[in-house]
PDB file of C-alpha atoms in Angstrom:
ATOM      1  CA  MET S  18     137.621  62.914  70.160  1.00  0.00           C
ATOM      2  CA  ALA S  19     140.255  60.062  70.624  1.00  0.00           C
ATOM      3  CA  THR S  20     138.991  57.036  72.529  1.00  0.00           C
ATOM      4  CA  GLY S  21     140.510  56.318  76.016  1.00  0.00           C
ATOM      5  CA  GLN S  22     140.570  59.914  77.072  1.00  0.00           C
ATOM      6  CA  LYS S  23     139.295  60.594  80.311  1.00  0.00           C
ATOM      7  CA  LEU S  24     136.742  63.279  80.809  1.00  0.00           C
ATOM      8  CA  MET S  25     135.866  65.400  83.755  1.00  0.00           C
ATOM      9  CA  ARG S  26     133.497  68.314  84.726  1.00  0.00           C
ATOM     10  CA  ALA S  27     134.872  71.813  84.458  1.00  0.00           C
ATOM     11  CA  ILE S  28     133.888  75.431  84.401  1.00  0.00           C
ATOM     12  CA  ARG S  29     134.794  76.926  80.969  1.00  0.00           C
ATOM     13  CA  VAL S  30     134.463  80.625  80.012  1.00  0.00           C
ATOM     14  CA  PHE S  31     134.247  80.912  76.229  1.00  0.00           C
ATOM     15  CA  GLU S  32     133.647  84.868  76.315  1.00  0.00           C
ATOM     16  CA  PHE S  33     134.297  87.763  78.788  1.00  0.00           C
ATOM     17  CA  GLY S  34     131.420  89.136  80.719  1.00  0.00           C
ATOM     18  CA  GLY S  35     129.201  88.661  83.891  1.00  0.00           C
ATOM     19  CA  PRO S  36     128.856  85.407  85.970  1.00  0.00           C
ATOM     20  CA  GLU S  37     126.736  83.860  83.471  1.00  0.00           C
ATOM     21  CA  VAL S  38     129.653  83.284  81.009  1.00  0.00           C
ATOM     22  CA  LEU S  39     130.732  80.628  83.650  1.00  0.00           C
ATOM     23  CA  LYS S  40     129.847  77.384  81.777  1.00  0.00           C
ATOM     24  CA  LEU S  41     129.700  73.853  83.480  1.00  0.00           C
ATOM     25  CA  GLN S  42     130.719  71.344  81.100  1.00  0.00           C
ATOM     26  CA  SER S  43     131.093  67.614  81.655  1.00  0.00           C
ATOM     27  CA  ASP S  44     133.007  66.522  78.570  1.00  0.00           C
ATOM     28  CA  VAL S  45     136.194  68.284  79.349  1.00  0.00           C
ATOM     29  CA  VAL S  46     139.413  66.202  78.573  1.00  0.00           C
ATOM     30  CA  VAL S  47     141.344  65.443  81.702  1.00  0.00           C
ATOM     31  CA  PRO S  48     145.067  66.855  80.946  1.00  0.00           C
ATOM     32  CA  VAL S  49     147.998  64.714  81.129  1.00  0.00           C
ATOM     33  CA  PRO S  50     151.133  65.894  83.168  1.00  0.00           C
ATOM     34  CA  LYS S  51     154.166  66.307  81.339  1.00  0.00           C
ATOM     35  CA  GLU S  52     157.904  66.582  82.838  1.00  0.00           C
ATOM     36  CA  HIS S  53     157.769  68.993  85.833  1.00  0.00           C
ATOM     37  CA  GLN S  54     153.842  68.857  86.185  1.00  0.00           C
ATOM     38  CA  VAL S  55     151.436  67.258  88.527  1.00  0.00           C
ATOM     39  CA  LEU S  56     147.757  66.227  88.105  1.00  0.00           C
ATOM     40  CA  ILE S  57     145.662  66.868  91.071  1.00  0.00           C
ATOM     41  CA  LYS S  58     142.244  65.415  91.835  1.00  0.00           C
ATOM     42  CA  VAL S  59     140.693  68.479  93.038  1.00  0.00           C
ATOM     43  CA  HIS S  60     138.562  68.403  96.413  1.00  0.00           C
ATOM     44  CA  ALA S  61     138.162  72.102  96.702  1.00  0.00           C
ATOM     45  CA  CYS S  62     139.026  75.251  95.138  1.00  0.00           C
ATOM     46  CA  GLY S  63     139.304  78.792  96.348  1.00  0.00           C
ATOM     47  CA  VAL S  64     137.344  81.613  94.845  1.00  0.00           C
ATOM     48  CA  ASN S  65     139.168  84.877  94.669  1.00  0.00           C
ATOM     49  CA  PRO S  66     137.864  88.430  93.509  1.00  0.00           C
ATOM     50  CA  VAL S  67     140.705  88.629  90.938  1.00  0.00           C
ATOM     51  CA  GLU S  68     139.025  85.706  89.134  1.00  0.00           C
ATOM     52  CA  THR S  69     135.819  87.831  88.731  1.00  0.00           C
ATOM     53  CA  TYR S  70     137.825  90.774  87.135  1.00  0.00           C
ATOM     54  CA  ILE S  71     139.620  88.290  84.765  1.00  0.00           C
ATOM     55  CA  ARG S  72     136.283  86.667  84.029  1.00  0.00           C
ATOM     56  CA  SER S  73     134.819  90.078  83.225  1.00  0.00           C
ATOM     57  CA  GLY S  74     137.691  91.215  80.843  1.00  0.00           C
ATOM     58  CA  THR S  75     138.556  94.191  83.057  1.00  0.00           C
ATOM     59  CA  HIS S  76     141.922  92.783  84.480  1.00  0.00           C
ATOM     60  CA  LEU S  77     145.376  93.438  82.807  1.00  0.00           C
ATOM     61  CA  SER S  78     145.534  89.538  82.695  1.00  0.00           C
ATOM     62  CA  LYS S  79     143.449  88.349  79.889  1.00  0.00           C
ATOM     63  CA  PRO S  80     143.619  84.440  79.303  1.00  0.00           C
ATOM     64  CA  THR S  81     143.156  82.934  75.978  1.00  0.00           C
ATOM     65  CA  LEU S  82     139.588  81.770  75.582  1.00  0.00           C
ATOM     66  CA  PRO S  83     138.181  79.393  76.418  1.00  0.00           C
ATOM     67  CA  TYR S  84     139.783  78.928  79.765  1.00  0.00           C
ATOM     68  CA  THR S  85     138.980  77.463  83.136  1.00  0.00           C
ATOM     69  CA  PRO S  86     139.357  79.867  86.222  1.00  0.00           C
ATOM     70  CA  GLY S  87     140.938  79.108  89.455  1.00  0.00           C
ATOM     71  CA  THR S  88     144.394  78.822  90.897  1.00  0.00           C
ATOM     72  CA  ASP S  89     143.992  77.854  94.556  1.00  0.00           C
ATOM     73  CA  VAL S  90     143.376  74.042  94.723  1.00  0.00           C
ATOM     74  CA  ALA S  91     143.498  71.341  97.328  1.00  0.00           C
ATOM     75  CA  GLY S  92     143.301  67.721  96.640  1.00  0.00           C
ATOM     76  CA  VAL S  93     145.280  64.558  96.037  1.00  0.00           C
ATOM     77  CA  ILE S  94     148.069  63.794  93.606  1.00  0.00           C
ATOM     78  CA  GLU S  95     146.571  61.894  90.643  1.00  0.00           C
ATOM     79  CA  ALA S  96     149.516  61.503  88.387  1.00  0.00           C
ATOM     80  CA  THR S  97     153.044  63.144  87.958  1.00  0.00           C
ATOM     81  CA  GLY S  98     155.151  63.922  85.071  1.00  0.00           C
ATOM     82  CA  ASP S  99     158.643  62.066  84.513  1.00  0.00           C
ATOM     83  CA  GLU S 100     160.925  64.627  86.023  1.00  0.00           C
ATOM     84  CA  VAL S 101     158.676  65.193  89.312  1.00  0.00           C
ATOM     85  CA  SER S 102     160.565  63.701  92.543  1.00  0.00           C
ATOM     86  CA  ALA S 103     158.682  65.666  95.380  1.00  0.00           C
ATOM     87  CA  PHE S 104     155.426  64.147  94.925  1.00  0.00           C
ATOM     88  CA  LYS S 105     153.647  60.890  94.282  1.00  0.00           C
ATOM     89  CA  LYS S 106     150.295  59.631  93.553  1.00  0.00           C
ATOM     90  CA  GLY S 107     148.097  59.938  96.590  1.00  0.00           C
ATOM     91  CA  ASP S 108     149.861  62.840  98.206  1.00  0.00           C
ATOM     92  CA  ARG S 109     147.572  65.475  99.749  1.00  0.00           C
ATOM     93  CA  VAL S 110     148.535  69.047  98.377  1.00  0.00           C
ATOM     94  CA  PHE S 111     147.459  72.394  97.794  1.00  0.00           C
ATOM     95  CA  SER S 112     148.546  74.986  94.885  1.00  0.00           C
ATOM     96  CA  THR S 113     149.110  78.671  94.483  1.00  0.00           C
ATOM     97  CA  ARG S 114     148.882  78.387  90.584  1.00  0.00           C
ATOM     98  CA  THR S 115     147.327  75.932  88.192  1.00  0.00           C
ATOM     99  CA  ILE S 116     148.068  75.546  84.412  1.00  0.00           C
ATOM    100  CA  SER S 117     144.687  74.127  83.484  1.00  0.00           C
ATOM    101  CA  GLY S 118     142.313  75.914  86.050  1.00  0.00           C
ATOM    102  CA  GLY S 119     141.010  74.922  89.419  1.00  0.00           C
ATOM    103  CA  TYR S 120     137.296  75.185  88.782  1.00  0.00           C
ATOM    104  CA  ALA S 121     137.405  71.517  87.801  1.00  0.00           C
ATOM    105  CA  GLU S 122     137.526  67.884  88.904  1.00  0.00           C
ATOM    106  CA  TYR S 123     141.326  67.781  87.826  1.00  0.00           C
ATOM    107  CA  ALA S 124     143.832  70.287  87.579  1.00  0.00           C
ATOM    108  CA  LEU S 125     147.323  70.442  86.120  1.00  0.00           C
ATOM    109  CA  ALA S 126     150.091  72.421  87.843  1.00  0.00           C
ATOM    110  CA  ALA S 127     153.714  72.982  87.758  1.00  0.00           C
ATOM    111  CA  ASP S 128     155.515  71.018  90.636  1.00  0.00           C
ATOM    112  CA  HIS S 129     157.009  74.323  91.991  1.00  0.00           C
ATOM    113  CA  THR S 130     153.594  75.724  92.735  1.00  0.00           C
ATOM    114  CA  VAL S 131     152.325  72.631  94.554  1.00  0.00           C
ATOM    115  CA  TYR S 132     153.035  72.184  98.478  1.00  0.00           C
ATOM    116  CA  PRO S 133     152.035  69.316 100.948  1.00  0.00           C
ATOM    117  CA  LEU S 134     149.095  69.687 102.774  1.00  0.00           C
ATOM    118  CA  PRO S 135     149.598  68.589 106.151  1.00  0.00           C
ATOM    119  CA  GLY S 136     147.035  66.216 107.908  1.00  0.00           C
ATOM    120  CA  ASN S 137     145.793  68.882 110.472  1.00  0.00           C
ATOM    121  CA  LEU S 138     144.004  70.948 107.694  1.00  0.00           C
ATOM    122  CA  ASP S 139     141.439  69.706 105.592  1.00  0.00           C
ATOM    123  CA  PHE S 140     140.889  70.221 101.820  1.00  0.00           C
ATOM    124  CA  LYS S 141     138.465  73.448 102.312  1.00  0.00           C
ATOM    125  CA  GLN S 142     141.326  74.884 104.349  1.00  0.00           C
ATOM    126  CA  GLY S 143     143.911  73.862 101.922  1.00  0.00           C
ATOM    127  CA  ALA S 144     141.895  75.755  99.104  1.00  0.00           C
ATOM    128  CA  ALA S 145     141.968  78.760 101.375  1.00  0.00           C
ATOM    129  CA  ILE S 146     146.024  79.061 101.564  1.00  0.00           C
ATOM    130  CA  GLY S 147     147.095  79.974  98.221  1.00  0.00           C
ATOM    131  CA  ILE S 148     146.294  83.644  97.270  1.00  0.00           C
ATOM    132  CA  PRO S 149     145.196  84.695 100.621  1.00  0.00           C
ATOM    133  CA  TYR S 150     148.254  83.681 102.821  1.00  0.00           C
ATOM    134  CA  PHE S 151     151.014  84.230 100.079  1.00  0.00           C
ATOM    135  CA  THR S 152     149.587  87.645  99.292  1.00  0.00           C
ATOM    136  CA  ALA S 153     149.361  88.476 103.070  1.00  0.00           C
ATOM    137  CA  PHE S 154     152.883  87.312 103.622  1.00  0.00           C
ATOM    138  CA  ARG S 155     154.213  89.492 100.634  1.00  0.00           C
ATOM    139  CA  ALA S 156     152.191  92.438 101.790  1.00  0.00           C
ATOM    140  CA  LEU S 157     153.581  92.211 105.361  1.00  0.00           C
ATOM    141  CA  LEU S 158     157.215  90.956 104.845  1.00  0.00           C
ATOM    142  CA  HIS S 159     158.177  91.914 101.411  1.00  0.00           C
ATOM    143  CA  SER S 160     156.430  95.241 100.853  1.00  0.00           C
ATOM    144  CA  ALA S 161     155.874  96.615 104.357  1.00  0.00           C
ATOM    145  CA  ARG S 162     158.957  94.969 105.618  1.00  0.00           C
ATOM    146  CA  VAL S 163     157.543  94.839 109.089  1.00  0.00           C
ATOM    147  CA  LYS S 164     159.352  94.585 112.354  1.00  0.00           C
ATOM    148  CA  ALA S 165     158.002  92.890 115.672  1.00  0.00           C
ATOM    149  CA  GLY S 166     156.374  95.729 118.033  1.00  0.00           C
ATOM    150  CA  GLN S 167     155.080  97.604 115.006  1.00  0.00           C
ATOM    151  CA  SER S 168     151.478  98.352 114.835  1.00  0.00           C
ATOM    152  CA  VAL S 169     149.142  97.080 111.695  1.00  0.00           C
ATOM    153  CA  LEU S 170     145.754  97.945 110.732  1.00  0.00           C
ATOM    154  CA  VAL S 171     144.093  95.129 108.241  1.00  0.00           C
ATOM    155  CA  HIS S 172     141.499  97.402 106.858  1.00  0.00           C
ATOM    156  CA  GLY S 173     138.773  94.754 105.810  1.00  0.00           C
ATOM    157  CA  ALA S 174     139.977  91.965 108.184  1.00  0.00           C
ATOM    158  CA  SER S 175     137.382  89.385 107.969  1.00  0.00           C
ATOM    159  CA  GLY S 176     137.962  88.046 104.343  1.00  0.00           C
ATOM    160  CA  GLY S 177     140.361  85.539 103.192  1.00  0.00           C
ATOM    161  CA  VAL S 178     143.235  87.904 102.999  1.00  0.00           C
ATOM    162  CA  GLY S 179     142.309  89.867 105.986  1.00  0.00           C
ATOM    163  CA  LEU S 180     142.383  86.967 108.258  1.00  0.00           C
ATOM    164  CA  ALA S 181     145.644  85.565 106.782  1.00  0.00           C
ATOM    165  CA  THR S 182     147.257  89.115 107.364  1.00  0.00           C
ATOM    166  CA  CYS S 183     145.835  89.157 110.970  1.00  0.00           C
ATOM    167  CA  GLN S 184     147.228  85.521 111.732  1.00  0.00           C
ATOM    168  CA  ILE S 185     150.777  86.088 110.165  1.00  0.00           C
ATOM    169  CA  ALA S 186     151.033  89.669 111.785  1.00  0.00           C
ATOM    170  CA  ARG S 187     150.109  88.375 115.197  1.00  0.00           C
ATOM    171  CA  ALA S 188     152.892  85.314 114.610  1.00  0.00           C
ATOM    172  CA  TYR S 189     155.637  88.013 113.758  1.00  0.00           C
ATOM    173  CA  GLY S 190     154.969  89.952 116.830  1.00  0.00           C
ATOM    174  CA  LEU S 191     153.049  93.092 115.770  1.00  0.00           C
ATOM    175  CA  LYS S 192     150.329  94.839 117.534  1.00  0.00           C
ATOM    176  CA  VAL S 193     147.230  93.964 115.232  1.00  0.00           C
ATOM    177  CA  LEU S 194     144.170  96.116 114.821  1.00  0.00           C
ATOM    178  CA  GLY S 195     141.588  95.100 112.388  1.00  0.00           C
ATOM    179  CA  THR S 196     137.964  96.220 111.042  1.00  0.00           C
ATOM    180  CA  ALA S 197     134.838  94.246 109.934  1.00  0.00           C
ATOM    181  CA  GLY S 198     131.520  95.406 109.043  1.00  0.00           C
ATOM    182  CA  THR S 199     129.415  92.651 110.944  1.00  0.00           C
ATOM    183  CA  GLU S 200     129.313  91.491 114.548  1.00  0.00           C
ATOM    184  CA  GLU S 201     130.261  88.004 113.369  1.00  0.00           C
ATOM    185  CA  GLY S 202     133.111  89.182 111.291  1.00  0.00           C
ATOM    186  CA  GLN S 203     134.596  91.289 114.277  1.00  0.00           C
ATOM    187  CA  LYS S 204     134.464  88.217 116.300  1.00  0.00           C
ATOM    188  CA  VAL S 205     136.280  85.881 113.865  1.00  0.00           C
ATOM    189  CA  VAL S 206     138.796  88.776 113.403  1.00  0.00           C
ATOM    190  CA  LEU S 207     139.607  88.866 117.261  1.00  0.00           C
ATOM    191  CA  GLN S 208     139.728  84.975 117.310  1.00  0.00           C
ATOM    192  CA  ASN S 209     142.447  85.071 114.414  1.00  0.00           C
ATOM    193  CA  GLY S 210     145.151  87.253 115.990  1.00  0.00           C
ATOM    194  CA  ALA S 211     143.729  90.814 116.143  1.00  0.00           C
ATOM    195  CA  HIS S 212     144.321  92.713 119.576  1.00  0.00           C
ATOM    196  CA  GLU S 213     141.471  95.227 118.752  1.00  0.00           C
ATOM    197  CA  VAL S 214     138.693  95.251 116.395  1.00  0.00           C
ATOM    198  CA  PHE S 215     136.540  98.226 114.792  1.00  0.00           C
ATOM    199  CA  ASN S 216     133.202  98.248 113.004  1.00  0.00           C
ATOM    200  CA  HIS S 217     134.104 100.011 109.622  1.00  0.00           C
ATOM    201  CA  ARG S 218     130.166 100.581 109.157  1.00  0.00           C
ATOM    202  CA  GLU S 219     130.030 102.774 112.171  1.00  0.00           C
ATOM    203  CA  VAL S 220     130.264 106.538 111.289  1.00  0.00           C
ATOM    204  CA  ASN S 221     132.952 107.483 113.837  1.00  0.00           C
ATOM    205  CA  TYR S 222     135.135 104.237 113.620  1.00  0.00           C
ATOM    206  CA  ILE S 223     138.086 106.222 112.400  1.00  0.00           C
ATOM    207  CA  ASP S 224     138.012 108.367 115.483  1.00  0.00           C
ATOM    208  CA  LYS S 225     137.817 105.398 117.617  1.00  0.00           C
ATOM    209  CA  ILE S 226     140.936 103.986 115.999  1.00  0.00           C
ATOM    210  CA  LYS S 227     142.906 107.199 116.429  1.00  0.00           C
ATOM    211  CA  LYS S 228     142.074 107.302 120.109  1.00  0.00           C
ATOM    212  CA  SER S 229     143.157 103.630 120.443  1.00  0.00           C
ATOM    213  CA  VAL S 230     146.696 104.537 118.871  1.00  0.00           C
ATOM    214  CA  GLY S 231     147.250 107.740 120.124  1.00  0.00           C
ATOM    215  CA  GLU S 232     149.381 110.457 118.656  1.00  0.00           C
ATOM    216  CA  LYS S 233     151.937 108.276 117.045  1.00  0.00           C
ATOM    217  CA  GLY S 234     149.589 106.589 114.629  1.00  0.00           C
ATOM    218  CA  ILE S 235     149.809 103.375 112.818  1.00  0.00           C
ATOM    219  CA  ASP S 236     153.050 101.969 111.303  1.00  0.00           C
ATOM    220  CA  VAL S 237     151.444  99.820 108.643  1.00  0.00           C
ATOM    221  CA  ILE S 238     147.925  99.789 106.958  1.00  0.00           C
ATOM    222  CA  ILE S 239     147.145  96.545 104.739  1.00  0.00           C
ATOM    223  CA  GLU S 240     144.341  98.005 102.769  1.00  0.00           C
ATOM    224  CA  MET S 241     141.648  95.723 101.084  1.00  0.00           C
ATOM    225  CA  LEU S 242     139.369  98.487  99.613  1.00  0.00           C
ATOM    226  CA  ALA S 243     141.341 101.396  98.995  1.00  0.00           C
ATOM    227  CA  ASN S 244     138.925 103.247  96.748  1.00  0.00           C
ATOM    228  CA  VAL S 245     136.988 103.807  99.919  1.00  0.00           C
ATOM    229  CA  ASN S 246     139.512 104.146 102.642  1.00  0.00           C
ATOM    230  CA  LEU S 247     142.785 105.361 101.240  1.00  0.00           C
ATOM    231  CA  SER S 248     142.311 108.841 102.259  1.00  0.00           C
ATOM    232  CA  ASN S 249     141.672 108.105 105.880  1.00  0.00           C
ATOM    233  CA  ASP S 250     144.423 105.692 105.932  1.00  0.00           C
ATOM    234  CA  LEU S 251     146.790 108.409 105.051  1.00  0.00           C
ATOM    235  CA  ASN S 252     145.446 110.508 108.143  1.00  0.00           C
ATOM    236  CA  LEU S 253     145.887 107.358 110.562  1.00  0.00           C
ATOM    237  CA  LEU S 254     149.504 106.627 109.544  1.00  0.00           C
ATOM    238  CA  SER S 255     152.633 107.221 111.729  1.00  0.00           C
ATOM    239  CA  PHE S 256     155.763 109.273 110.653  1.00  0.00           C
ATOM    240  CA  GLY S 257     157.051 107.106 107.800  1.00  0.00           C
ATOM    241  CA  GLY S 258     154.157 104.894 107.834  1.00  0.00           C
ATOM    242  CA  LYS S 259     153.034 102.805 104.962  1.00  0.00           C
ATOM    243  CA  VAL S 260     149.787 101.792 103.300  1.00  0.00           C
ATOM    244  CA  ILE S 261     149.997  98.566 101.525  1.00  0.00           C
ATOM    245  CA  VAL S 262     147.272  98.397  98.784  1.00  0.00           C
ATOM    246  CA  VAL S 263     145.967  94.836  98.373  1.00  0.00           C
ATOM    247  CA  GLY S 264     142.482  95.547  97.089  1.00  0.00           C
ATOM    248  CA  SER S 265     140.749  98.297  95.259  1.00  0.00           C
ATOM    249  CA  ARG S 266     137.592  98.465  93.124  1.00  0.00           C
ATOM    250  CA  GLY S 267     137.803 101.900  91.520  1.00  0.00           C
ATOM    251  CA  PRO S 268     139.300 105.507  91.670  1.00  0.00           C
ATOM    252  CA  ILE S 269     139.487 107.733  94.802  1.00  0.00           C
ATOM    253  CA  GLU S 270     140.493 111.380  95.363  1.00  0.00           C
ATOM    254  CA  ILE S 271     143.109 111.895  97.956  1.00  0.00           C
ATOM    255  CA  ASN S 272     145.427 114.905  99.092  1.00  0.00           C
ATOM    256  CA  PRO S 273     149.202 114.132  98.382  1.00  0.00           C
ATOM    257  CA  ARG S 274     150.068 116.590 101.054  1.00  0.00           C
ATOM    258  CA  ALA S 275     148.966 113.981 103.629  1.00  0.00           C
ATOM    259  CA  THR S 276     152.004 111.959 102.361  1.00  0.00           C
ATOM    260  CA  MET S 277     154.216 114.858 102.669  1.00  0.00           C
ATOM    261  CA  THR S 278     153.883 115.908 106.265  1.00  0.00           C
ATOM    262  CA  LYS S 279     154.410 112.250 107.527  1.00  0.00           C
ATOM    263  CA  GLU S 280     156.916 111.349 104.630  1.00  0.00           C
ATOM    264  CA  SER S 281     154.508 108.145 104.316  1.00  0.00           C
ATOM    265  CA  SER S 282     154.012 105.893 101.342  1.00  0.00           C
ATOM    266  CA  ILE S 283     151.567 103.983  99.345  1.00  0.00           C
ATOM    267  CA  THR S 284     152.625 100.541  97.794  1.00  0.00           C
ATOM    268  CA  GLY S 285     150.492  98.240  95.614  1.00  0.00           C
ATOM    269  CA  VAL S 286     151.006  94.545  95.750  1.00  0.00           C
ATOM    270  CA  THR S 287     150.382  91.951  93.690  1.00  0.00           C
ATOM    271  CA  LEU S 288     151.126  88.313  94.386  1.00  0.00           C
ATOM    272  CA  PHE S 289     151.939  87.243  90.800  1.00  0.00           C
ATOM    273  CA  ALA S 290     154.922  89.823  90.686  1.00  0.00           C
ATOM    274  CA  SER S 291     156.724  87.465  93.087  1.00  0.00           C
ATOM    275  CA  THR S 292     159.985  85.737  91.816  1.00  0.00           C
ATOM    276  CA  LYS S 293     160.107  81.802  92.100  1.00  0.00           C
ATOM    277  CA  GLU S 294     162.523  82.387  95.087  1.00  0.00           C
ATOM    278  CA  GLU S 295     160.131  84.743  96.956  1.00  0.00           C
ATOM    279  CA  PHE S 296     157.437  82.187  96.532  1.00  0.00           C
ATOM    280  CA  GLN S 297     159.704  79.516  98.074  1.00  0.00           C
ATOM    281  CA  GLN S 298     160.546  81.780 101.018  1.00  0.00           C
ATOM    282  CA  SER S 299     156.840  82.391 101.588  1.00  0.00           C
ATOM    283  CA  ALA S 300     156.263  78.862 101.367  1.00  0.00           C
ATOM    284  CA  ALA S 301     158.864  78.182 104.012  1.00  0.00           C
ATOM    285  CA  ALA S 302     157.421  80.549 106.446  1.00  0.00           C
ATOM    286  CA  LEU S 303     153.814  79.362 105.807  1.00  0.00           C
ATOM    287  CA  GLN S 304     154.604  75.817 106.067  1.00  0.00           C
ATOM    288  CA  ALA S 305     156.302  76.635 109.619  1.00  0.00           C
ATOM    289  CA  GLY S 306     152.928  78.271 110.482  1.00  0.00           C
ATOM    290  CA  MET S 307     151.048  75.174 109.423  1.00  0.00           C
ATOM    291  CA  GLU S 308     153.210  72.980 111.577  1.00  0.00           C
ATOM    292  CA  ILE S 309     153.306  75.198 114.484  1.00  0.00           C
ATOM    293  CA  GLY S 310     149.520  75.644 114.260  1.00  0.00           C
ATOM    294  CA  TRP S 311     149.216  79.648 113.832  1.00  0.00           C
ATOM    295  CA  LEU S 312     148.276  79.132 110.179  1.00  0.00           C
ATOM    296  CA  LYS S 313     144.609  78.012 110.380  1.00  0.00           C
ATOM    297  CA  PRO S 314     142.480  79.029 107.346  1.00  0.00           C
ATOM    298  CA  VAL S 315     138.953  80.113 108.281  1.00  0.00           C
ATOM    299  CA  VAL S 316     136.460  78.764 105.699  1.00  0.00           C
ATOM    300  CA  GLY S 317     133.662  80.999 104.633  1.00  0.00           C
ATOM    301  CA  SER S 318     130.921  80.513 102.142  1.00  0.00           C
ATOM    302  CA  GLN S 319     131.037  76.906 100.363  1.00  0.00           C
ATOM    303  CA  TYR S 320     129.559  76.334  96.839  1.00  0.00           C
ATOM    304  CA  PRO S 321     129.087  73.307  94.721  1.00  0.00           C
ATOM    305  CA  LEU S 322     130.550  73.694  91.251  1.00  0.00           C
ATOM    306  CA  GLU S 323     127.241  74.072  89.592  1.00  0.00           C
ATOM    307  CA  LYS S 324     126.770  77.155  91.638  1.00  0.00           C
ATOM    308  CA  VAL S 325     130.075  78.955  90.647  1.00  0.00           C
ATOM    309  CA  ALA S 326     127.962  81.892  89.004  1.00  0.00           C
ATOM    310  CA  GLN S 327     126.218  82.719  92.201  1.00  0.00           C
ATOM    311  CA  ALA S 328     129.791  82.613  94.116  1.00  0.00           C
ATOM    312  CA  HIS S 329     131.176  85.187  91.712  1.00  0.00           C
ATOM    313  CA  GLU S 330     128.088  87.323  92.343  1.00  0.00           C
ATOM    314  CA  ASP S 331     128.355  86.772  96.002  1.00  0.00           C
ATOM    315  CA  ILE S 332     132.114  87.595  96.368  1.00  0.00           C
ATOM    316  CA  ILE S 333     131.669  91.110  94.910  1.00  0.00           C
ATOM    317  CA  ARG S 334     128.342  92.193  95.936  1.00  0.00           C
ATOM    318  CA  GLY S 335     126.973  89.733  98.609  1.00  0.00           C
ATOM    319  CA  SER S 336     127.023  89.981 102.378  1.00  0.00           C
ATOM    320  CA  ARG S 337     128.898  86.746 103.221  1.00  0.00           C
ATOM    321  CA  PRO S 338     130.043  85.231 106.332  1.00  0.00           C
ATOM    322  CA  PRO S 339     133.791  85.869 107.415  1.00  0.00           C
ATOM    323  CA  GLY S 340     136.560  83.721 105.926  1.00  0.00           C
ATOM    324  CA  LYS S 341     137.432  82.390 102.445  1.00  0.00           C
ATOM    325  CA  MET S 342     134.805  81.512  99.981  1.00  0.00           C
ATOM    326  CA  VAL S 343     135.409  77.903  98.226  1.00  0.00           C
ATOM    327  CA  LEU S 344     134.181  75.696  95.713  1.00  0.00           C
ATOM    328  CA  LEU S 345     133.722  71.936  96.606  1.00  0.00           C
ATOM    329  CA  LEU S 346     134.007  69.250  94.231  1.00  0.00           C
TER     330      LEU S 346
END
């Protein structure tokens, strides 16, 4: 190794597999930013379910091994490439994507995937913006094309994407219903934009939602666990209603006739299908939300870098507090 290279701690994955393949190394070379790149000193990094699928090798996206996971970092600009004009050393920022990986003390990112982090949000909150808020915005505004006055059910509302969806939907004038599986989760959902909340662990909660919305049904359902809920969702929809699938962990059997009678639709959403322009549009709206104050990320479980394997275990299987899971560096 050449002398003078700065080293850092980072998580490296050398083979696809379970959480145990996440290896903490302390001799990883700190990357150097090129033309339109910035180097961020990472203070916190969001943990997202998709990162567990990529790590296990079951996701369509398979990075070249070895790699460092993580896209949603928050921290301070350490260095900039020669062509970067929007940022300077010392700026507080958050990212929606990284080049070198976010589970590390330093992360390299393209300047167009980095945004200013306002002073009213801390780094943990900054690490909770990326995938959750940009996905929620895409699901509601691009995929569902929601309009003020419509009703939306956030099915699984107490996680990072769910709470982001509640906040955005309320800010855009929708009637917001949410579900959560714990008393604490229900409370947090109500505090973050939902008009009503239902416990999805209760046997008859679907009947309670039906009673609440009446015969018209629900205009839009943002679905976090389609492999469990999709069949019920189709029965809850209004005529012409839409289910937007944000998350699913397996197959489910549905009756297509349920879509025929209501001329309803099921649409999948993935953040990384967004164009550069769509990212910029989402960023403008979300930046306004930060300035006005309706965008307030809720931070849930927090782990040091060395406990990343536990974080990956807990995000899929664990019973965890409401909000966004983050790694602290």
